[in-house]
Amino acid sequence: MGLIYRTFLEGNNIYACSQCKTHLATEDFILSKQFQGKYGQAYLFHQVVNIIQGDEQDRTMTTGLHTIKDVLCTKCNTILGWIYIKAYNDDNKYKEGKCVLESKLLIEAH
């Protein structure tokens, strides 16, 4: 495996990994704060940086069956949430390619 370069984001309201403070997203990347994660409230982002994707898996969620991949922090490997690969219900197709991060695993970095 080669050297991993991390992206540092600029601006106000930067969300970072709570374990190692690696930048992940900005407030501008949020599509919705109305998501439920494993640990409570979660946010849907259209873009996230400094993540590694796990293996594809089918997971039944409150909105039905989805194919997802866990997303991990590139620095500390903490599982932060998941990315939607495929939504089987037409009403959920907008989630495909979007990332959900658990709010309890995020901090605001400055």
Short mmCIF file of N, CA and C in Angstrom, two decimals:
data_model
loop_
_atom_site.label_atom_id
_atom_site.label_comp_id
_atom_site.label_asym_id
_atom_site.label_seq_id
_atom_site.Cartn_x
_atom_site.Cartn_y
_atom_site.Cartn_z
N MET A 1 0.85 -1.18 0.00
CA MET A 1 0.00 0.00 0.00
C MET A 1 0.89 1.23 0.00
N GLY A 2 0.51 2.23 -0.75
CA GLY A 2 1.31 3.45 -0.87
C GLY A 2 0.97 4.46 0.22
N LEU A 3 1.57 5.60 0.10
CA LEU A 3 1.35 6.70 1.02
C LEU A 3 -0.05 7.26 0.81
N ILE A 4 -0.77 7.49 1.89
CA ILE A 4 -2.12 8.05 1.81
C ILE A 4 -2.04 9.54 2.10
N TYR A 5 -2.52 10.33 1.16
CA TYR A 5 -2.57 11.78 1.34
C TYR A 5 -3.95 12.15 1.86
N ARG A 6 -3.98 13.01 2.86
CA ARG A 6 -5.26 13.47 3.40
C ARG A 6 -5.56 14.87 2.89
N THR A 7 -6.83 15.12 2.68
CA THR A 7 -7.31 16.42 2.25
C THR A 7 -7.66 17.24 3.48
N PHE A 8 -7.21 18.49 3.50
CA PHE A 8 -7.57 19.41 4.57
C PHE A 8 -8.56 20.42 4.01
N LEU A 9 -9.70 20.51 4.65
CA LEU A 9 -10.77 21.39 4.18
C LEU A 9 -10.65 22.76 4.83
N GLU A 10 -11.14 23.78 4.14
CA GLU A 10 -11.11 25.14 4.66
C GLU A 10 -12.53 25.65 4.85
N GLY A 11 -12.66 26.64 5.72
CA GLY A 11 -13.96 27.26 5.95
C GLY A 11 -14.46 27.00 7.35
N ASN A 12 -15.67 27.44 7.58
CA ASN A 12 -16.32 27.23 8.87
C ASN A 12 -17.08 25.91 8.86
N ASN A 13 -17.36 25.40 10.04
CA ASN A 13 -18.18 24.19 10.19
C ASN A 13 -17.63 23.00 9.41
N ILE A 14 -16.41 22.62 9.74
CA ILE A 14 -15.78 21.44 9.16
C ILE A 14 -16.03 20.27 10.10
N TYR A 15 -16.53 19.18 9.56
CA TYR A 15 -16.75 17.97 10.34
C TYR A 15 -15.52 17.08 10.21
N ALA A 16 -15.09 16.53 11.36
CA ALA A 16 -13.89 15.71 11.41
C ALA A 16 -14.16 14.45 12.22
N CYS A 17 -13.30 13.45 12.06
CA CYS A 17 -13.37 12.22 12.84
C CYS A 17 -13.15 12.55 14.31
N SER A 18 -14.00 12.05 15.17
CA SER A 18 -13.88 12.34 16.61
C SER A 18 -12.67 11.67 17.24
N GLN A 19 -12.14 10.64 16.61
CA GLN A 19 -11.00 9.91 17.18
C GLN A 19 -9.67 10.58 16.86
N CYS A 20 -9.50 11.06 15.61
CA CYS A 20 -8.18 11.56 15.19
C CYS A 20 -8.22 12.95 14.57
N LYS A 21 -9.41 13.53 14.47
CA LYS A 21 -9.61 14.89 13.95
C LYS A 21 -9.30 15.05 12.45
N THR A 22 -9.28 13.98 11.70
CA THR A 22 -9.11 14.05 10.25
C THR A 22 -10.35 14.69 9.63
N HIS A 23 -10.15 15.67 8.76
CA HIS A 23 -11.27 16.35 8.09
C HIS A 23 -12.04 15.37 7.21
N LEU A 24 -13.38 15.51 7.23
CA LEU A 24 -14.26 14.63 6.46
C LEU A 24 -15.19 15.38 5.51
N ALA A 25 -15.76 16.47 5.98
CA ALA A 25 -16.75 17.19 5.17
C ALA A 25 -16.98 18.58 5.76
N THR A 26 -17.66 19.42 4.99
CA THR A 26 -18.07 20.73 5.49
C THR A 26 -19.60 20.77 5.58
N GLU A 27 -20.09 21.78 6.24
CA GLU A 27 -21.53 22.00 6.36
C GLU A 27 -22.18 22.07 4.98
N ASP A 28 -21.46 22.61 4.01
CA ASP A 28 -21.99 22.75 2.65
C ASP A 28 -22.23 21.40 1.96
N PHE A 29 -21.60 20.34 2.44
CA PHE A 29 -21.73 19.01 1.83
C PHE A 29 -22.97 18.26 2.33
N ILE A 30 -23.65 18.79 3.36
CA ILE A 30 -24.79 18.09 3.96
C ILE A 30 -26.04 18.23 3.10
N LEU A 31 -26.67 17.10 2.83
CA LEU A 31 -27.96 17.08 2.13
C LEU A 31 -29.12 17.00 3.12
N SER A 32 -28.92 16.27 4.23
CA SER A 32 -29.98 16.10 5.21
C SER A 32 -29.39 15.74 6.58
N LYS A 33 -30.04 16.26 7.62
CA LYS A 33 -29.68 15.88 8.99
C LYS A 33 -30.77 14.99 9.59
N GLN A 34 -31.65 14.49 8.76
CA GLN A 34 -32.80 13.70 9.20
C GLN A 34 -32.59 12.20 9.01
N PHE A 35 -31.39 11.72 9.24
CA PHE A 35 -31.10 10.30 9.07
C PHE A 35 -30.83 9.67 10.42
N GLN A 36 -31.08 8.37 10.48
CA GLN A 36 -30.87 7.59 11.69
C GLN A 36 -29.73 6.63 11.44
N GLY A 37 -28.74 6.65 12.32
CA GLY A 37 -27.61 5.74 12.21
C GLY A 37 -27.65 4.70 13.30
N LYS A 38 -26.61 3.93 13.40
CA LYS A 38 -26.48 2.89 14.41
C LYS A 38 -26.47 3.48 15.82
N TYR A 39 -25.91 4.69 15.96
CA TYR A 39 -25.74 5.33 17.27
C TYR A 39 -26.65 6.53 17.48
N GLY A 40 -27.66 6.70 16.63
CA GLY A 40 -28.56 7.84 16.76
C GLY A 40 -28.56 8.69 15.51
N GLN A 41 -28.59 10.01 15.70
CA GLN A 41 -28.67 10.93 14.57
C GLN A 41 -27.48 10.77 13.63
N ALA A 42 -27.77 10.88 12.34
CA ALA A 42 -26.74 10.79 11.31
C ALA A 42 -27.05 11.81 10.22
N TYR A 43 -26.03 12.16 9.44
CA TYR A 43 -26.17 13.16 8.38
C TYR A 43 -25.89 12.52 7.03
N LEU A 44 -26.67 12.92 6.02
CA LEU A 44 -26.44 12.47 4.64
C LEU A 44 -25.62 13.54 3.92
N PHE A 45 -24.47 13.13 3.38
CA PHE A 45 -23.56 14.04 2.68
C PHE A 45 -23.49 13.67 1.21
N HIS A 46 -23.35 14.68 0.36
CA HIS A 46 -23.15 14.40 -1.07
C HIS A 46 -21.67 14.22 -1.38
N GLN A 47 -20.80 14.63 -0.47
CA GLN A 47 -19.35 14.48 -0.67
C GLN A 47 -18.68 14.31 0.68
N VAL A 48 -17.73 13.39 0.76
CA VAL A 48 -16.92 13.17 1.96
C VAL A 48 -15.50 12.88 1.50
N VAL A 49 -14.51 13.39 2.24
CA VAL A 49 -13.11 13.16 1.90
C VAL A 49 -12.45 12.33 3.00
N ASN A 50 -11.29 11.80 2.71
CA ASN A 50 -10.47 11.07 3.68
C ASN A 50 -11.16 9.84 4.26
N ILE A 51 -11.82 9.08 3.38
CA ILE A 51 -12.46 7.84 3.81
C ILE A 51 -11.97 6.68 2.95
N ILE A 52 -12.08 5.50 3.52
CA ILE A 52 -11.83 4.24 2.83
C ILE A 52 -13.16 3.50 2.81
N GLN A 53 -13.48 2.85 1.71
CA GLN A 53 -14.73 2.10 1.62
C GLN A 53 -14.48 0.62 1.87
N GLY A 54 -15.36 0.02 2.67
CA GLY A 54 -15.29 -1.42 2.94
C GLY A 54 -15.93 -2.21 1.81
N ASP A 55 -16.20 -3.47 2.08
CA ASP A 55 -16.81 -4.36 1.11
C ASP A 55 -18.31 -4.10 0.98
N GLU A 56 -18.85 -4.38 -0.20
CA GLU A 56 -20.29 -4.24 -0.42
C GLU A 56 -21.04 -5.27 0.42
N GLN A 57 -22.18 -4.83 0.93
CA GLN A 57 -23.07 -5.74 1.67
C GLN A 57 -24.50 -5.25 1.52
N ASP A 58 -25.43 -6.19 1.53
CA ASP A 58 -26.84 -5.84 1.52
C ASP A 58 -27.28 -5.67 2.96
N ARG A 59 -27.98 -4.56 3.23
CA ARG A 59 -28.42 -4.28 4.59
C ARG A 59 -29.87 -3.81 4.53
N THR A 60 -30.72 -4.41 5.37
CA THR A 60 -32.10 -3.96 5.49
C THR A 60 -32.15 -2.84 6.51
N MET A 61 -32.65 -1.69 6.08
CA MET A 61 -32.75 -0.51 6.93
C MET A 61 -34.21 -0.14 7.07
N THR A 62 -34.49 0.92 7.81
CA THR A 62 -35.88 1.32 8.03
C THR A 62 -36.60 1.67 6.73
N THR A 63 -35.84 2.06 5.70
CA THR A 63 -36.45 2.41 4.40
C THR A 63 -36.35 1.29 3.38
N GLY A 64 -35.95 0.10 3.82
CA GLY A 64 -35.89 -1.04 2.91
C GLY A 64 -34.48 -1.56 2.69
N LEU A 65 -34.35 -2.42 1.70
CA LEU A 65 -33.08 -3.06 1.39
C LEU A 65 -32.19 -2.14 0.57
N HIS A 66 -30.91 -2.06 0.96
CA HIS A 66 -29.92 -1.26 0.24
C HIS A 66 -28.62 -2.06 0.16
N THR A 67 -27.85 -1.82 -0.89
CA THR A 67 -26.47 -2.29 -0.95
C THR A 67 -25.62 -1.12 -0.50
N ILE A 68 -24.76 -1.36 0.51
CA ILE A 68 -23.96 -0.29 1.09
C ILE A 68 -22.52 -0.76 1.24
N LYS A 69 -21.65 0.18 1.55
CA LYS A 69 -20.28 -0.11 1.98
C LYS A 69 -20.02 0.72 3.23
N ASP A 70 -19.43 0.12 4.25
CA ASP A 70 -19.01 0.91 5.40
C ASP A 70 -17.95 1.89 4.95
N VAL A 71 -17.89 3.07 5.60
CA VAL A 71 -16.82 4.02 5.33
C VAL A 71 -16.00 4.20 6.60
N LEU A 72 -14.68 4.18 6.41
CA LEU A 72 -13.74 4.26 7.51
C LEU A 72 -12.84 5.47 7.34
N CYS A 73 -12.39 6.03 8.44
CA CYS A 73 -11.43 7.13 8.43
C CYS A 73 -10.10 6.62 7.88
N THR A 74 -9.47 7.39 6.98
CA THR A 74 -8.20 6.96 6.39
C THR A 74 -7.05 6.95 7.40
N LYS A 75 -7.17 7.73 8.46
CA LYS A 75 -6.06 7.80 9.43
C LYS A 75 -6.18 6.74 10.53
N CYS A 76 -7.36 6.62 11.15
CA CYS A 76 -7.49 5.74 12.32
C CYS A 76 -8.36 4.50 12.09
N ASN A 77 -8.96 4.38 10.90
CA ASN A 77 -9.80 3.24 10.53
C ASN A 77 -11.08 3.08 11.35
N THR A 78 -11.53 4.14 12.00
CA THR A 78 -12.81 4.10 12.69
C THR A 78 -13.94 4.03 11.66
N ILE A 79 -14.89 3.13 11.85
CA ILE A 79 -16.07 3.07 10.98
C ILE A 79 -16.95 4.27 11.33
N LEU A 80 -17.17 5.14 10.36
CA LEU A 80 -17.88 6.40 10.59
C LEU A 80 -19.32 6.38 10.09
N GLY A 81 -19.65 5.43 9.22
CA GLY A 81 -20.97 5.37 8.62
C GLY A 81 -20.95 4.46 7.42
N TRP A 82 -21.69 4.83 6.38
CA TRP A 82 -21.76 3.99 5.18
C TRP A 82 -22.06 4.85 3.96
N ILE A 83 -21.81 4.26 2.79
CA ILE A 83 -22.16 4.89 1.52
C ILE A 83 -23.17 3.97 0.83
N TYR A 84 -24.20 4.59 0.26
CA TYR A 84 -25.21 3.83 -0.47
C TYR A 84 -24.70 3.52 -1.86
N ILE A 85 -24.67 2.25 -2.21
CA ILE A 85 -24.28 1.81 -3.54
C ILE A 85 -25.52 1.62 -4.41
N LYS A 86 -26.53 0.95 -3.85
CA LYS A 86 -27.77 0.69 -4.60
C LYS A 86 -28.95 0.73 -3.65
N ALA A 87 -30.00 1.41 -4.10
CA ALA A 87 -31.28 1.41 -3.40
C ALA A 87 -32.26 0.62 -4.25
N TYR A 88 -32.95 -0.32 -3.66
CA TYR A 88 -33.86 -1.18 -4.41
C TYR A 88 -35.26 -0.58 -4.55
N ASN A 89 -35.57 0.42 -3.76
CA ASN A 89 -36.85 1.11 -3.82
C ASN A 89 -36.64 2.41 -4.60
N ASP A 90 -37.50 2.68 -5.58
CA ASP A 90 -37.35 3.88 -6.40
C ASP A 90 -37.35 5.17 -5.58
N ASP A 91 -38.10 5.19 -4.48
CA ASP A 91 -38.15 6.39 -3.63
C ASP A 91 -36.82 6.69 -2.97
N ASN A 92 -35.93 5.72 -2.91
CA ASN A 92 -34.64 5.90 -2.24
C ASN A 92 -33.45 6.00 -3.21
N LYS A 93 -33.72 6.05 -4.50
CA LYS A 93 -32.64 6.12 -5.49
C LYS A 93 -31.75 7.35 -5.31
N TYR A 94 -32.29 8.44 -4.75
CA TYR A 94 -31.50 9.66 -4.54
C TYR A 94 -30.33 9.44 -3.59
N LYS A 95 -30.37 8.38 -2.80
CA LYS A 95 -29.31 8.09 -1.83
C LYS A 95 -28.08 7.46 -2.48
N GLU A 96 -28.23 6.90 -3.65
CA GLU A 96 -27.12 6.18 -4.29
C GLU A 96 -25.93 7.11 -4.49
N GLY A 97 -24.77 6.65 -4.04
CA GLY A 97 -23.54 7.43 -4.15
C GLY A 97 -23.36 8.44 -3.03
N LYS A 98 -24.34 8.54 -2.14
CA LYS A 98 -24.27 9.49 -1.02
C LYS A 98 -23.77 8.76 0.23
N CYS A 99 -23.25 9.53 1.16
CA CYS A 99 -22.62 8.97 2.34
C CYS A 99 -23.35 9.41 3.61
N VAL A 100 -23.57 8.50 4.52
CA VAL A 100 -24.16 8.79 5.82
C VAL A 100 -23.06 8.67 6.87
N LEU A 101 -22.90 9.73 7.67
CA LEU A 101 -21.93 9.71 8.77
C LEU A 101 -22.68 9.88 10.08
N GLU A 102 -22.28 9.09 11.07
CA GLU A 102 -22.88 9.13 12.40
C GLU A 102 -22.45 10.41 13.12
N SER A 103 -23.41 11.20 13.59
CA SER A 103 -23.06 12.47 14.23
C SER A 103 -22.25 12.26 15.51
N LYS A 104 -22.46 11.15 16.22
CA LYS A 104 -21.70 10.89 17.45
C LYS A 104 -20.23 10.59 17.18
N LEU A 105 -19.89 10.30 15.94
CA LEU A 105 -18.51 9.99 15.59
C LEU A 105 -17.81 11.17 14.92
N LEU A 106 -18.49 12.33 14.92
CA LEU A 106 -17.95 13.53 14.31
C LEU A 106 -17.72 14.61 15.35
N ILE A 107 -16.74 15.47 15.07
CA ILE A 107 -16.55 16.69 15.85
C ILE A 107 -16.45 17.84 14.86
N GLU A 108 -16.68 19.06 15.36
CA GLU A 108 -16.46 20.23 14.52
C GLU A 108 -15.02 20.68 14.69
N ALA A 109 -14.31 20.76 13.57
CA ALA A 109 -12.91 21.18 13.57
C ALA A 109 -12.84 22.62 13.09
N HIS A 110 -11.81 23.32 13.52
CA HIS A 110 -11.65 24.73 13.12
C HIS A 110 -10.29 24.94 12.50
#
